Tab-separated table of C-alpha atoms and ligand atoms in Angstrom:
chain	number	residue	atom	x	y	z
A	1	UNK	CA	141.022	90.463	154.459
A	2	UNK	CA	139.577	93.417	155.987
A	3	UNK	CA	137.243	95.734	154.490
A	4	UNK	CA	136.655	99.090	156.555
A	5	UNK	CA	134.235	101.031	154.427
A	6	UNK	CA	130.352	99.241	153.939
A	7	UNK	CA	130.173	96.494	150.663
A	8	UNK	CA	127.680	96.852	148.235
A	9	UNK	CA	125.593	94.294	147.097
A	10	UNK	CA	124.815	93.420	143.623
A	11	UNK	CA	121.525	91.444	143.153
A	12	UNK	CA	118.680	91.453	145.193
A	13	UNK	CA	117.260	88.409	144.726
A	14	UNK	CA	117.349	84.876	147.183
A	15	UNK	CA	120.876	84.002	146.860
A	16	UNK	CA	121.315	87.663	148.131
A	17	UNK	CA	119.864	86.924	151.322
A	18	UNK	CA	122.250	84.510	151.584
A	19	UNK	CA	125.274	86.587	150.587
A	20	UNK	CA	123.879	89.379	152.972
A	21	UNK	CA	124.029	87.155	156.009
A	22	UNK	CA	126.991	85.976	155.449
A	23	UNK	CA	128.473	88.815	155.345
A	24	UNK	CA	126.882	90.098	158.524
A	25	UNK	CA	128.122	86.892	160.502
A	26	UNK	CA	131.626	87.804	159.446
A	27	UNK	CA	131.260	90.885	160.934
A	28	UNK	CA	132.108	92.765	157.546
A	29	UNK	CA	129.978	96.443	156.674
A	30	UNK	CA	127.121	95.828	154.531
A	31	UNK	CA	126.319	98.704	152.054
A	32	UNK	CA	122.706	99.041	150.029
A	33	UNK	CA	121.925	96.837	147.567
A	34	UNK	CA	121.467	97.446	143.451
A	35	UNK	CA	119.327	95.638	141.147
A	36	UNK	CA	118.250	95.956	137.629
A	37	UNK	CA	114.653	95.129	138.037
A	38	UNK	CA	112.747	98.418	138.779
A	39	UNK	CA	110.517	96.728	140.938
A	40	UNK	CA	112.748	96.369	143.565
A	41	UNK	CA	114.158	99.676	143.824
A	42	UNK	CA	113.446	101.868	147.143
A	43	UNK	CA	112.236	98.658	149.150
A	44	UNK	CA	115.042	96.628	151.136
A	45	UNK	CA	116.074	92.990	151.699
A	46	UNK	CA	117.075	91.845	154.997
A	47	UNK	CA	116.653	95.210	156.130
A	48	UNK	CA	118.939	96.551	153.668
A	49	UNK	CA	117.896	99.589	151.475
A	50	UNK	CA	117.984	98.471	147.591
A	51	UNK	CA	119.038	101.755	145.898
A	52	UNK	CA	118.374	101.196	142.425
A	53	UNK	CA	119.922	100.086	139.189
A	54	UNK	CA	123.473	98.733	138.815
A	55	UNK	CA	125.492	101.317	137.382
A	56	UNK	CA	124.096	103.589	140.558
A	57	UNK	CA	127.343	102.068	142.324
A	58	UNK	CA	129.658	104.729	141.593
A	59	UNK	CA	127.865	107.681	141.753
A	60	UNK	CA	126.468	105.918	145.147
A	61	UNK	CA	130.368	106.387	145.995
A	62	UNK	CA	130.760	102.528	146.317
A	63	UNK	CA	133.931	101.147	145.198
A	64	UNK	CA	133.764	97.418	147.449
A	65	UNK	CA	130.955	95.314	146.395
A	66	UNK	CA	130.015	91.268	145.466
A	67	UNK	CA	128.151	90.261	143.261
A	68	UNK	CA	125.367	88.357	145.116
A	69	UNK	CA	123.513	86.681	141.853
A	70	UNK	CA	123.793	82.697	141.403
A	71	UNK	CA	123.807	82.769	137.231
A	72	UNK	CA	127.119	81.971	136.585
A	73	UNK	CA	127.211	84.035	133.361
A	74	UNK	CA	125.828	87.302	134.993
A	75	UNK	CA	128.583	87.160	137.430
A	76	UNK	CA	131.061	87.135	134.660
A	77	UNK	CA	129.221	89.980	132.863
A	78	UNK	CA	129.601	92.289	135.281
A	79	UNK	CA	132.523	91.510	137.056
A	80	UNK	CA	133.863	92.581	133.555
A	81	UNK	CA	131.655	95.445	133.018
A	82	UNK	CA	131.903	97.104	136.612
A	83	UNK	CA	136.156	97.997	136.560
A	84	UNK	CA	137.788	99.585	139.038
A	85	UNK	CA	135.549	98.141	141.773
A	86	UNK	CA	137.023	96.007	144.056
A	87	UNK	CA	135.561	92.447	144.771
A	88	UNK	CA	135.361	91.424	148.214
A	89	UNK	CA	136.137	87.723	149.211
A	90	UNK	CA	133.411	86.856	151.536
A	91	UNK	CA	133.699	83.735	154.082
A	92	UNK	CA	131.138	82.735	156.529
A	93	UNK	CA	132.884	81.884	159.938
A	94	UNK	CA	131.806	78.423	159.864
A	95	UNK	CA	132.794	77.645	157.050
A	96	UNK	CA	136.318	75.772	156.894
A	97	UNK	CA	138.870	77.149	155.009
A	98	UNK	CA	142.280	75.658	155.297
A	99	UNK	CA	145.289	78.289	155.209
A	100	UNK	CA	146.891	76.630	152.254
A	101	UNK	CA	144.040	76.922	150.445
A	102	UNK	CA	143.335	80.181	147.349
A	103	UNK	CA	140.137	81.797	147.184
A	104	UNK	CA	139.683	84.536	144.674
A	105	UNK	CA	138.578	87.874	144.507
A	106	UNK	CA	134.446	88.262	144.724
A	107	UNK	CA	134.005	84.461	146.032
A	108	UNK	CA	131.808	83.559	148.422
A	109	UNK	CA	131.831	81.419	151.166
A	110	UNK	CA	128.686	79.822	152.648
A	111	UNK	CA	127.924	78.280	156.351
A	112	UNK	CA	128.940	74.636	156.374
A	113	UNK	CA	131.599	74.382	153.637
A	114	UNK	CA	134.704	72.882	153.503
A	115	UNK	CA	137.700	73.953	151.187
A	116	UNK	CA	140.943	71.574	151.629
A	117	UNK	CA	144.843	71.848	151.647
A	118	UNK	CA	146.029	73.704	148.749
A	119	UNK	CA	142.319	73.623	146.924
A	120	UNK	CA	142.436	76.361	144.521
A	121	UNK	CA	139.221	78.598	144.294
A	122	UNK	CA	138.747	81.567	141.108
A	123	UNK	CA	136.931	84.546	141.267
A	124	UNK	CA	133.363	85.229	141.860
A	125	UNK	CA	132.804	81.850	142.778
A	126	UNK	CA	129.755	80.275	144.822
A	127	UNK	CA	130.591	77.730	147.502
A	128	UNK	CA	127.410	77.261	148.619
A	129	UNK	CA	126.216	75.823	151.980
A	130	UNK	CA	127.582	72.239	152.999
A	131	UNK	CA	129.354	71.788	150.331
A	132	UNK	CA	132.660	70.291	150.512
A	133	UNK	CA	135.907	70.862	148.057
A	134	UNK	CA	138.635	68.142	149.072
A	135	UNK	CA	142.494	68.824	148.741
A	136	UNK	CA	143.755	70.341	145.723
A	137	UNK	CA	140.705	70.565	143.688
A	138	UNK	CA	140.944	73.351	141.239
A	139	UNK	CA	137.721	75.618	140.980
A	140	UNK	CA	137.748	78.309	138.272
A	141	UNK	CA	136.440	81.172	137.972
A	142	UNK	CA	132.393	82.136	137.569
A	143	UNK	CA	132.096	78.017	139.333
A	144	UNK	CA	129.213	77.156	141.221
A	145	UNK	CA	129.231	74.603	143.560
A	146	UNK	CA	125.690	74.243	144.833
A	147	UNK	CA	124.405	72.621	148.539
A	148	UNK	CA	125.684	69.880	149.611
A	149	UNK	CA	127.397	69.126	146.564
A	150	UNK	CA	131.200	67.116	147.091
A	151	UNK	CA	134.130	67.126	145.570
A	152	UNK	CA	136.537	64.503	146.338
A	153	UNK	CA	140.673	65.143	145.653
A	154	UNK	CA	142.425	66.810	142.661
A	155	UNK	CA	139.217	67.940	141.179
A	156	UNK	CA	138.757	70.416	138.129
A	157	UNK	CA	135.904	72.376	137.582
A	158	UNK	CA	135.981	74.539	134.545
A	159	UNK	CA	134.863	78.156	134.193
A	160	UNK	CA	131.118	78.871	134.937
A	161	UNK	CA	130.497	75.069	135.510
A	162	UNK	CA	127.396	74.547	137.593
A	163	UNK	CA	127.922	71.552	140.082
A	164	UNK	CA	124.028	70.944	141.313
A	165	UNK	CA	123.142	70.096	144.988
A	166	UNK	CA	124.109	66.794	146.094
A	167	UNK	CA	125.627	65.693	143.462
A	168	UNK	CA	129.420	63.944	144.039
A	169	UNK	CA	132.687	63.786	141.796
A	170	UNK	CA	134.997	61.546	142.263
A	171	UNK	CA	138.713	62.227	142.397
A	172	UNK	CA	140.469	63.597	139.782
A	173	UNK	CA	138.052	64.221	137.572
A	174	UNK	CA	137.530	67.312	135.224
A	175	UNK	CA	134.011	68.751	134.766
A	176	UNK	CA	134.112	70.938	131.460
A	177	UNK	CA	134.046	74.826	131.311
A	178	UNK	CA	129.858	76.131	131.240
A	179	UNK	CA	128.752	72.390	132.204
A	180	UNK	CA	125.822	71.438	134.397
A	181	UNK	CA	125.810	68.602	136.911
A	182	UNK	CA	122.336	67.350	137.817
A	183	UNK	CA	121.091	67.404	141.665
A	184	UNK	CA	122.566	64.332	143.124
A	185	UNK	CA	124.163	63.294	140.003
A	186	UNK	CA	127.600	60.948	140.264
A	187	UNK	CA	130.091	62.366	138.102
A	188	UNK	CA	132.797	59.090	137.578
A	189	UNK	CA	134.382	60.061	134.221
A	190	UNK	CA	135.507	63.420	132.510
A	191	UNK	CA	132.799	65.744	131.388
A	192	UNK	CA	133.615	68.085	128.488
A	193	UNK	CA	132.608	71.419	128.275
A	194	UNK	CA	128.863	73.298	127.681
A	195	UNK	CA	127.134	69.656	128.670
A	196	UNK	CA	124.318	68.674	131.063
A	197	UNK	CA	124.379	65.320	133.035
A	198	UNK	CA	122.472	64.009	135.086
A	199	UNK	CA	122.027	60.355	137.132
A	200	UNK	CA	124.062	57.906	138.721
A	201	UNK	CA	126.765	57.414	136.680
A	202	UNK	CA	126.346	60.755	135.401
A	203	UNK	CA	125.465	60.862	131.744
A	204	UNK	CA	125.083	63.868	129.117
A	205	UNK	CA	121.463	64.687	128.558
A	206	UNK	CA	122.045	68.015	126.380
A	207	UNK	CA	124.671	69.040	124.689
A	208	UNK	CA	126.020	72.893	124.191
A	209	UNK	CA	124.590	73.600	128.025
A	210	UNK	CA	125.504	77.317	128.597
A	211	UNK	CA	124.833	77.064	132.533
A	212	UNK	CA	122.506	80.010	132.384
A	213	UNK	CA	119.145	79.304	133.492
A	214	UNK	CA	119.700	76.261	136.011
A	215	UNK	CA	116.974	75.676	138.469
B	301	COA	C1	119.956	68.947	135.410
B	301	COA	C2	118.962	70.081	135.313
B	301	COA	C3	119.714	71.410	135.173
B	301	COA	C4	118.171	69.807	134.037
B	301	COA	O1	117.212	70.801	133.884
B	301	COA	P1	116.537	70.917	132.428
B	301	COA	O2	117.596	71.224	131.419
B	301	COA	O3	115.412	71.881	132.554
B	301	COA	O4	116.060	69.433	132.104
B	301	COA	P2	114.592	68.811	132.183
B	301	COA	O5	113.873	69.178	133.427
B	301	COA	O6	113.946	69.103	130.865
B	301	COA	O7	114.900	67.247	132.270
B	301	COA	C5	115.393	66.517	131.171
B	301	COA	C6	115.372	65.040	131.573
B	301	COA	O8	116.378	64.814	132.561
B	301	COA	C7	115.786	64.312	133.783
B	301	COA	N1	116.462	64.972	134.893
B	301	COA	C8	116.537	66.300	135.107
B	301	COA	N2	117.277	66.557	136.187
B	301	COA	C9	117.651	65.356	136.674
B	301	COA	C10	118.426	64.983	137.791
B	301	COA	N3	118.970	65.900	138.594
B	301	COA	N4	118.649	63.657	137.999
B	301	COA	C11	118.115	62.736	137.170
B	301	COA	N5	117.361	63.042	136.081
B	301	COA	C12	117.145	64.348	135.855
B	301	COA	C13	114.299	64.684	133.688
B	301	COA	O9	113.499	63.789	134.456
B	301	COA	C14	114.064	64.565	132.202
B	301	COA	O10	113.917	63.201	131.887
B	301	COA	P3	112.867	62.699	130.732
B	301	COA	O11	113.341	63.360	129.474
B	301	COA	O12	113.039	61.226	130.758
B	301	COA	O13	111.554	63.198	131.176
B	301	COA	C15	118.027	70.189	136.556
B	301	COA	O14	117.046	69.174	136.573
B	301	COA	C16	118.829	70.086	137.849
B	301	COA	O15	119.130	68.987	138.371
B	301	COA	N6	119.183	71.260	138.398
B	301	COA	C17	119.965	71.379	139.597
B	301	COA	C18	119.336	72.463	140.473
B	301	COA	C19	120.176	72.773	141.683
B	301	COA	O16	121.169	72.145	141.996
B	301	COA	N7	119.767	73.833	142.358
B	301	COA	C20	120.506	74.368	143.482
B	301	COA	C21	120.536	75.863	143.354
B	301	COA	S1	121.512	76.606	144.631
């Protein structure tokens, strides 16, 4: 996709930076950035001027922007509160996408990554760097698939589910809508929704998980 006027960028935190260079190695306009903590308003990030709160974007006569934040839930938030902006789809260049594959709307992209035939990626999802999505794996929407973190064929991850860095699924499986997968965790049987596992197998630690606060 092509985007000729500058993107803004919501968040201003690490997983900004990220989202920042990205962008800039795909050769795509970068616009300020907006952030809801006060401290961060008038300094920049990567050279980029943070202009203030969130709801500045209109009036700052945005109307592209991504939402550069890794909580799953935030993203959700205000890609619902913030309408009529449009979401850019951002995808570093070496990253590999196949053409048969979907990515959504306000998805990003990271160096490294591999998305498969006919995988199918939501919106305002996190692909993070190295991490691989195998053929026709089904990624919904708010997803984050952290570093390094593989998913073999035909697998489902449920809205908002965090998949932690170097952790593996095996094909076919389903990981539950708001679930957490432990760094480096094997996931070799269904998990159900709002749960956190962790290990090799993966087993549930805590239920009613809301994938907020993962560190
Ligand atoms: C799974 C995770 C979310 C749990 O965090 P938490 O809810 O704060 O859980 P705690 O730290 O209280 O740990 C609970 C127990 O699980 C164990 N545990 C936590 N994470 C584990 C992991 N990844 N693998 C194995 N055991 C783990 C702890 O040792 C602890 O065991 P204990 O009760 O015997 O002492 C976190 O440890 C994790 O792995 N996060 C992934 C971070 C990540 O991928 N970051 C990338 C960002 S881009």
């Amino acid at each position: 996709m092509r985007y000729a006027e500058p993107i803004a960028i919501i968040g201003a935190g690490g997983h900004a930076k990220v989202v920042i260079a990205t962008l800039q190695a795909a050769g795509l306009p970068v616009g300020a950035a907006f952030d809801d903590d006060p401290s961060r308003w008038g300094s920049e990030i990567l050279g980029i001027p943070i202009r203030g709160a969130v709801s500045r974007l209109p009036e700052e006569g945005y109307s592209q922007a991504v939402i550069a934040i890794g909580d799953n839930a935030t993203r959700r938030d205000l890609s619902r509160q913030l309408t009529g902006i449009k979401w850019a789809t951002v995808i570093h260049p070496h990253a590999s996408v196949h053409p048969s594959a979907r990515i959504g709307a306000g998805t990003v992209v990271f160096a490294g990554a591999v998305i498969q035939p006919e995988a199918q990626v939501g919106e305002h999802v996190i692909i993070n760097t190295g991490a691989t999505v195998d053929h026709e794996c089904t990624i919904h929407d708010y997803a984050h698939i952290a570093p390094g973190a593989h998913l073999a064929g035909r697998v489902e991850v449920g809205e908002g589910a965090f998949i932690g860095i170097g952790s593996s699924i095996i094909q076919c499986r389903k990981v539950g809508k708001w679930s957490v997968i432990g760094a480096g965790a094997a996931v070799i049987h269904d998990i159900s929704d709002h749960v956190t596992v962790v290990g090799v197998p993966a087993r549930v630690i805590k239920q009613d998980t809301a994938a907020r606060h993962v560190r």
